[in-house]
């Protein structure tokens, strides 16, 4: 039985018109009400004409048969693709490649457009340069923090400190002097001819003045330039390194002999290395970790500085570096925007750009793709009926543009966000059509949701059922039925017509025309449906109609069992 609001006759109105709200009615009482109104109209017609003329009652025999019965809710909607995309470009530039046309089928991930990447490639290169500069700046800032720990590149003894705790020093300021007295060097002048025979690494004997102590050393340097001595002799300087036994100082003098050749003039000892440690960054002296006379190793901290400005510089450089990294990442990620691919599988509906066109804005769809593998539409269901709808229910569909063709659908989604208008609330229900065949997006359809159905069940016309779920059966009543019929005659005064008897049945669901018989009848039984023909004596006209309903509605199958306000007797076949 179609209980959904009928669509408007206006072809321009494609949505369901909400009906007047009836808050206390259910789907089954609506069915009953419709049948009661039909019976009431027949009763008025029958008594009106009976009062003014004659009424002839006959019975039409109907065979109990099996059929499919469905209870449906109807509505309308406009079909759309199950999925659709308007593809826009996030990049700007000239279209270099476009290998599809309108109507083509594309798969998800297929290349649709390739756009010139010159601009983004330049942007990537600039971002790379900016990142390199930021990295260099960050590294230098980290070095500045490392330079707060002042150390020497060589090992030695702290000869002199130039700072105290709390002093403020600038870059390049003297911090300390270091000497390496573990070994000493002495430079002596030799006859140029003798010096030409010497070589670096050659053993030498060093004789200390005054003590005449002889030390063994090694030649470390031979001057390549000869000079004229005071005696007008050509000499060359030769440097020899010796281990310091502990007493040698820079004021100690000595003479040198190499391979039996004595020096022309001796010299004084010098430290192997003498270094002045300077500050490589500015700051305030926080601690002195080595005092004068202490021996320190290469890289060992002598003085520790502190500077709040360096911490700020490091944080700033770190942020600048991260900003440059993000800029490069963003530029690289934009490369993907220059190869535009299909987001879904479907059919190309619109193609708005071709090779050679320039993309300037992302507001215009470059291509429109519909997934036509299935179609969907939305129909509005009244609040009184929404409780009967469930996901997965079958839907019978017809299209205005495809006469005589029926489609099958399924309830896919029930949206509980209702819309209220004129006191009536409706809820959108989405239906999917898996096999749309010749249906096209934009076509208007009428749908019937199968709320309840029974297949291959016994049935009789709805008008064959009387009050009390009784049916007029053709034939002789069984003994039990005769007894029951006698009881009825005593209680109601209604007798079955000749050749018929009343049988009580169990009812199931019903549509507009037929009602399910669960028990009480068998397939092939014949039931009687009253046909009333009335004649108006004044106008000499006649009216013929179907009787039944027994002054009320059947009590089974969700129908009200009472009379619904209808008269209990006076009609044909126990109807009125």
Coordinates of N, CA and C in Angstrom, one line a residue, residues 75-172:
X75 N 8.1 8.2 -2.9 CA 8.6 9.6 -2.9 C 9.3 9.8 -4.3
X76 N 9.8 11.0 -4.4 CA 10.5 11.4 -5.7 C 11.9 11.9 -5.4
X77 N 12.7 12.0 -6.4 CA 14.0 12.6 -6.2 C 14.7 12.8 -7.6
X78 N 15.9 13.3 -7.6 CA 16.7 13.5 -8.8 C 18.0 12.8 -8.6
X79 N 18.3 11.9 -9.6 CA 19.5 11.1 -9.5 C 20.8 11.9 -9.7
X80 N 21.8 11.5 -9.0 CA 23.1 12.1 -9.1 C 24.2 11.0 -9.2
X81 N 25.4 11.3 -9.6 CA 26.5 10.3 -9.6 C 26.8 9.9 -8.1
X82 N 27.2 8.7 -7.9 CA 27.6 8.3 -6.6 C 28.8 9.0 -6.1
X83 N 29.6 9.5 -7.0 CA 30.8 10.3 -6.7 C 31.1 11.2 -7.9
X84 N 31.5 12.4 -7.6 CA 31.8 13.4 -8.6 C 32.9 14.4 -8.1
X85 N 33.7 14.8 -9.0 CA 34.8 15.8 -8.6 C 34.9 16.8 -9.7
X86 N 35.1 18.1 -9.2 CA 35.5 19.2 -10.1 C 37.0 19.4 -9.8
X87 N 37.9 19.0 -10.7 CA 39.3 19.1 -10.5 C 39.8 20.5 -10.8
X88 N 40.4 21.1 -9.8 CA 41.0 22.4 -10.0 C 42.5 22.3 -9.8
X89 N 43.2 23.3 -10.4 CA 44.7 23.3 -10.3 C 45.2 24.2 -9.2
X90 N 46.1 23.7 -8.4 CA 46.8 24.5 -7.4 C 48.0 25.2 -7.9
X91 N 48.3 24.9 -9.2 CA 49.5 25.5 -9.8 C 49.1 26.4 -10.9
X92 N 50.0 27.3 -11.3 CA 49.8 28.2 -12.4 C 50.9 28.0 -13.5
X93 N 50.5 28.1 -14.7 CA 51.5 27.9 -15.8 C 50.8 27.4 -17.0
X94 N 51.6 27.1 -18.0 CA 51.1 26.6 -19.3 C 50.9 25.1 -19.3
X95 N 49.7 24.7 -19.9 CA 49.4 23.3 -20.0 C 50.3 22.7 -21.1
X96 N 51.2 21.7 -20.7 CA 52.1 21.0 -21.7 C 51.5 19.7 -22.2
X97 N 50.7 19.1 -21.4 CA 50.2 17.7 -21.8 C 48.8 17.6 -21.3
X98 N 47.9 17.0 -22.1 CA 46.5 16.7 -21.8 C 46.1 15.6 -22.7
X99 N 46.0 14.4 -22.2 CA 45.8 13.2 -23.1 C 44.4 12.6 -23.0
X100 N 43.4 13.4 -22.8 CA 42.0 12.8 -22.7 C 41.0 13.8 -23.3
X101 N 39.8 13.3 -23.6 CA 38.7 14.1 -24.1 C 37.5 13.9 -23.3
X102 N 36.5 14.7 -23.5 CA 35.2 14.5 -22.9 C 34.6 13.2 -23.3
X103 N 34.0 12.5 -22.3 CA 33.5 11.2 -22.6 C 34.4 10.0 -22.3
X104 N 35.7 10.3 -22.2 CA 36.7 9.2 -21.9 C 36.5 8.7 -20.5
X105 N 36.8 7.4 -20.4 CA 36.8 6.8 -19.1 C 38.3 6.9 -18.5
X106 N 38.4 7.3 -17.3 CA 39.7 7.5 -16.6 C 39.7 6.7 -15.3
X107 N 40.9 6.3 -14.9 CA 41.0 5.5 -13.7 C 41.6 6.5 -12.6
X108 N 41.4 6.2 -11.4 CA 42.0 7.0 -10.3 C 43.5 6.9 -10.4
X109 N 44.1 8.1 -10.4 CA 45.6 8.2 -10.5 C 46.1 8.5 -11.9
X110 N 45.2 8.4 -12.9 CA 45.6 8.7 -14.3 C 46.0 10.1 -14.4
X111 N 47.1 10.4 -15.2 CA 47.5 11.8 -15.5 C 46.5 12.5 -16.4
X112 N 46.0 13.6 -15.9 CA 45.1 14.4 -16.7 C 45.8 15.6 -17.3
X113 N 46.5 16.3 -16.6 CA 47.3 17.5 -17.1 C 48.7 17.5 -16.6
X114 N 49.6 18.0 -17.4 CA 51.0 18.3 -17.0 C 51.2 19.8 -17.3
X115 N 51.6 20.5 -16.2 CA 51.8 22.0 -16.3 C 53.3 22.3 -16.2
X116 N 53.7 23.4 -17.0 CA 55.1 23.8 -17.0 C 55.6 24.1 -15.6
X117 N 56.8 23.5 -15.2 CA 57.3 23.6 -13.9 C 58.4 24.6 -13.8
X118 N 58.7 25.5 -14.8 CA 59.8 26.4 -14.7 C 59.8 27.3 -13.5
X119 N 58.6 27.8 -13.2 CA 58.5 28.7 -12.0 C 58.9 28.0 -10.7
X120 N 58.3 26.8 -10.5 CA 58.5 26.1 -9.2 C 60.0 25.6 -9.2
X121 N 60.6 25.3 -10.3 CA 62.0 24.8 -10.2 C 62.9 26.0 -9.8
X122 N 62.6 27.2 -10.3 CA 63.3 28.4 -9.8 C 63.1 28.6 -8.3
X123 N 61.9 28.4 -7.9 CA 61.6 28.6 -6.5 C 62.4 27.6 -5.6
X124 N 62.5 26.4 -6.1 CA 63.2 25.3 -5.4 C 64.7 25.7 -5.3
X125 N 65.3 26.2 -6.4 CA 66.7 26.5 -6.4 C 66.9 27.7 -5.4
X126 N 66.1 28.7 -5.4 CA 66.2 29.8 -4.4 C 66.1 29.3 -3.0
X127 N 65.2 28.4 -2.8 CA 65.0 27.8 -1.4 C 66.2 27.0 -1.0
X128 N 66.8 26.3 -1.9 CA 68.0 25.6 -1.6 C 69.2 26.5 -1.2
X129 N 69.3 27.6 -1.9 CA 70.4 28.6 -1.6 C 70.1 29.2 -0.2
X130 N 68.9 29.6 0.0 CA 68.5 30.2 1.3 C 68.8 29.2 2.4
X131 N 68.5 27.9 2.2 CA 68.8 26.9 3.3 C 70.3 26.8 3.5
X132 N 71.1 26.8 2.5 CA 72.5 26.7 2.6 C 73.1 27.9 3.4
X133 N 72.6 29.1 3.1 CA 73.0 30.2 3.9 C 72.6 30.1 5.4
X134 N 71.4 29.7 5.6 CA 70.9 29.6 7.0 C 71.7 28.5 7.7
X135 N 72.1 27.5 7.1 CA 72.9 26.4 7.7 C 74.3 26.9 8.1
X136 N 74.9 27.7 7.2 CA 76.2 28.3 7.5 C 76.1 29.2 8.7
X137 N 75.1 30.1 8.7 CA 74.9 31.0 9.8 C 74.7 30.3 11.1
X138 N 73.9 29.2 11.1 CA 73.6 28.4 12.3 C 74.9 27.8 12.8
X139 N 75.7 27.2 11.9 CA 76.9 26.6 12.3 C 77.9 27.6 12.9
X140 N 78.0 28.8 12.3 CA 78.8 29.8 12.9 C 78.4 30.2 14.3
X141 N 77.1 30.3 14.5 CA 76.5 30.6 15.8 C 76.9 29.6 16.8
X142 N 76.8 28.3 16.4 CA 77.1 27.2 17.3 C 78.6 27.3 17.7
X143 N 79.5 27.6 16.7 CA 80.9 27.8 17.0 C 81.1 28.9 18.0
X144 N 80.3 30.0 17.9 CA 80.4 31.1 18.9 C 80.2 30.6 20.3
X145 N 79.2 29.7 20.4 CA 79.0 29.1 21.8 C 80.1 28.2 22.2
X146 N 80.7 27.4 21.3 CA 81.8 26.6 21.6 C 83.0 27.5 22.0
X147 N 83.1 28.7 21.3 CA 84.3 29.5 21.6 C 84.2 30.2 23.0
X148 N 83.1 30.0 23.7 CA 83.0 30.6 25.0 C 84.0 29.8 25.9
X149 N 84.4 28.6 25.5 CA 85.4 27.8 26.2 C 86.7 28.1 25.6
X150 N 87.6 28.9 26.2 CA 88.8 29.4 25.6 C 89.9 28.3 25.8
X151 N 90.6 27.9 24.8 CA 91.6 26.8 24.9 C 92.7 27.1 23.9
X152 N 93.8 26.4 24.1 CA 95.0 26.5 23.2 C 95.0 25.3 22.2
X153 N 95.6 25.6 21.0 CA 95.7 24.5 20.0 C 96.9 23.6 20.3
X154 N 97.8 24.1 21.2 CA 99.0 23.3 21.6 C 99.1 23.1 23.1
X155 N 99.8 22.0 23.5 CA 100.0 21.8 24.9 C 101.2 22.7 25.4
X156 N 101.1 23.0 26.6 CA 102.2 23.9 27.2 C 101.9 24.3 28.6
X157 N 102.8 25.2 29.1 CA 102.6 25.8 30.4 C 102.1 27.2 30.3
X158 N 101.1 27.5 31.2 CA 100.6 28.9 31.3 C 101.6 29.8 31.8
X159 N 102.2 30.6 31.0 CA 103.2 31.6 31.4 C 102.6 32.8 32.0
X160 N 101.5 33.3 31.4 CA 100.9 34.6 31.9 C 99.4 34.6 31.6
X161 N 98.6 35.0 32.5 CA 97.2 35.3 32.3 C 96.9 36.7 32.2
X162 N 96.0 37.1 31.3 CA 95.7 38.5 31.1 C 94.3 38.9 31.6
X163 N 93.5 38.0 32.1 CA 92.2 38.3 32.5 C 91.9 37.8 33.9
X164 N 90.8 38.3 34.5 CA 90.3 37.9 35.8 C 88.8 37.6 35.7
X165 N 88.3 36.9 36.7 CA 86.9 36.6 36.7 C 86.1 37.9 36.7
X166 N 85.0 38.0 35.9 CA 84.2 39.1 35.8 C 84.6 40.1 34.7
X167 N 85.8 39.9 34.2 CA 86.2 40.8 33.1 C 85.4 40.6 31.9
X168 N 85.2 41.7 31.1 CA 84.5 41.6 29.9 C 85.5 41.7 28.8
X169 N 85.5 40.7 27.9 CA 86.5 40.6 26.8 C 85.8 40.7 25.5
X170 N 86.5 41.2 24.5 CA 86.0 41.3 23.1 C 86.7 40.2 22.3
X171 N 86.2 40.0 21.1 CA 86.8 39.1 20.2 C 88.3 39.5 19.9
X172 N 89.2 38.6 20.0 CA 90.6 38.9 19.7 C 91.4 39.4 20.9

